[in-house]
Amino acid sequence: MTTNLKGIGGTFNKKKRTLISLSHGTYGHDDDAYGAMLVINAILAMGSEATLLLRDDGVYMALKGQDPNEIGQENNLKQLSDLVDLGGKVYVLGPSLEARGIERPELIDDITVIERKDLVKVLQQHELFINL
Amino acid sequence: MLDGKAKADKGKTLTIILTRGPFISDYADIAINTALRAKKMGYKVNLFLYLDGTWNAHVKKDKKYSNPGEWLRWCIKKGVTVAACERCSEARDLVKEDLIEGVEIGGVYRLLDMLKGSDKVLTFMG
C-alpha cells in the first residue's frame, strides 16, 4: 500500500454498487486496465461498494510476480493492493483462466475465481456496470 | 413518438463513457449518436470522454464528411453534459484550448459525480 486514497473526495452514492468488468490485457497499447483501476479505487475511496471482474484477457491483471519495470510502467499489483485495502472485491472468471492455461496458484491471493453460472448472481449484486 | 418504456424513462439520467478515439472504429459514432438520441427522448445525458476517447473533443474543424467533432458540438448545443478526463487529456497533451468549446475537463471525480446521479451507464470500448 503506497497511496492513501481514503482521504480523497467526498461521498459517493453508497446505495449503488458498481461492477467494473475488465476484458483487456495489461501493459499494452490500450490503457483500459489502468483506467479501470483509477475509477474503481476512486469509487472505493469515496466509501461506496465496488467490485472488479476480470474476464477474457483482463485475467492477466491478477498474475503474481508481474514486473513491468523494464517497460517503464506502473505495476498493476500495487493498484490491486490498494483496491483490496479499500475494501473492494476481485472476481476472476474461471473459463477465461482455463482458455489461457492459467492455474489458480499463479494468481494473487486476494481474488475469488467464479464460474459462468455465478455471473448472474454477481450482476444482481450491482446497480452500475462499467466495461473496460 | 415515444413508446411506453421510453415515456417511463423520460427524465432519467444516462451516463455514457467513451474510451475510444475518432475514426478508428465506430465506437465514437455510436456513443455520441446514442447520447444525442437519448437526449431527444428526454433523458438527462452525460458523456464522459475517457482514455483515448478524449481525442474526439479535438476534432474541431468543419469537414466534408460527418465526424465525431460535429456530433459532439450538436450534443453540447442540445444540452448534453460533455466532459473529458483530466489525467487522460494531460497524458495526451490536450489542453482546454485544443478542445471543442463547451467540453469540460474534469478529473475522475467528475466521472463519479456523473455516475452517482445516473440511472443507467453505457460504456463504449473496443
Short mmCIF file of N, CA, C and O in Angstrom, two decimals, chain B residues 15 55 84:
data_model
loop_
_atom_site.label_atom_id
_atom_site.label_comp_id
_atom_site.label_asym_id
_atom_site.label_seq_id
_atom_site.Cartn_x
_atom_site.Cartn_y
_atom_site.Cartn_z
N THR B 15 -25.52 8.03 -18.30
CA THR B 15 -24.12 8.43 -18.46
C THR B 15 -23.45 7.49 -19.45
O THR B 15 -23.55 6.27 -19.32
N TRP B 55 -9.70 12.19 -27.44
CA TRP B 55 -9.33 12.73 -28.77
C TRP B 55 -10.54 13.21 -29.55
O TRP B 55 -10.41 14.04 -30.46
N ALA B 84 -14.19 15.71 -20.50
CA ALA B 84 -13.03 14.90 -20.87
C ALA B 84 -12.17 14.68 -19.63
O ALA B 84 -11.96 15.61 -18.84
#
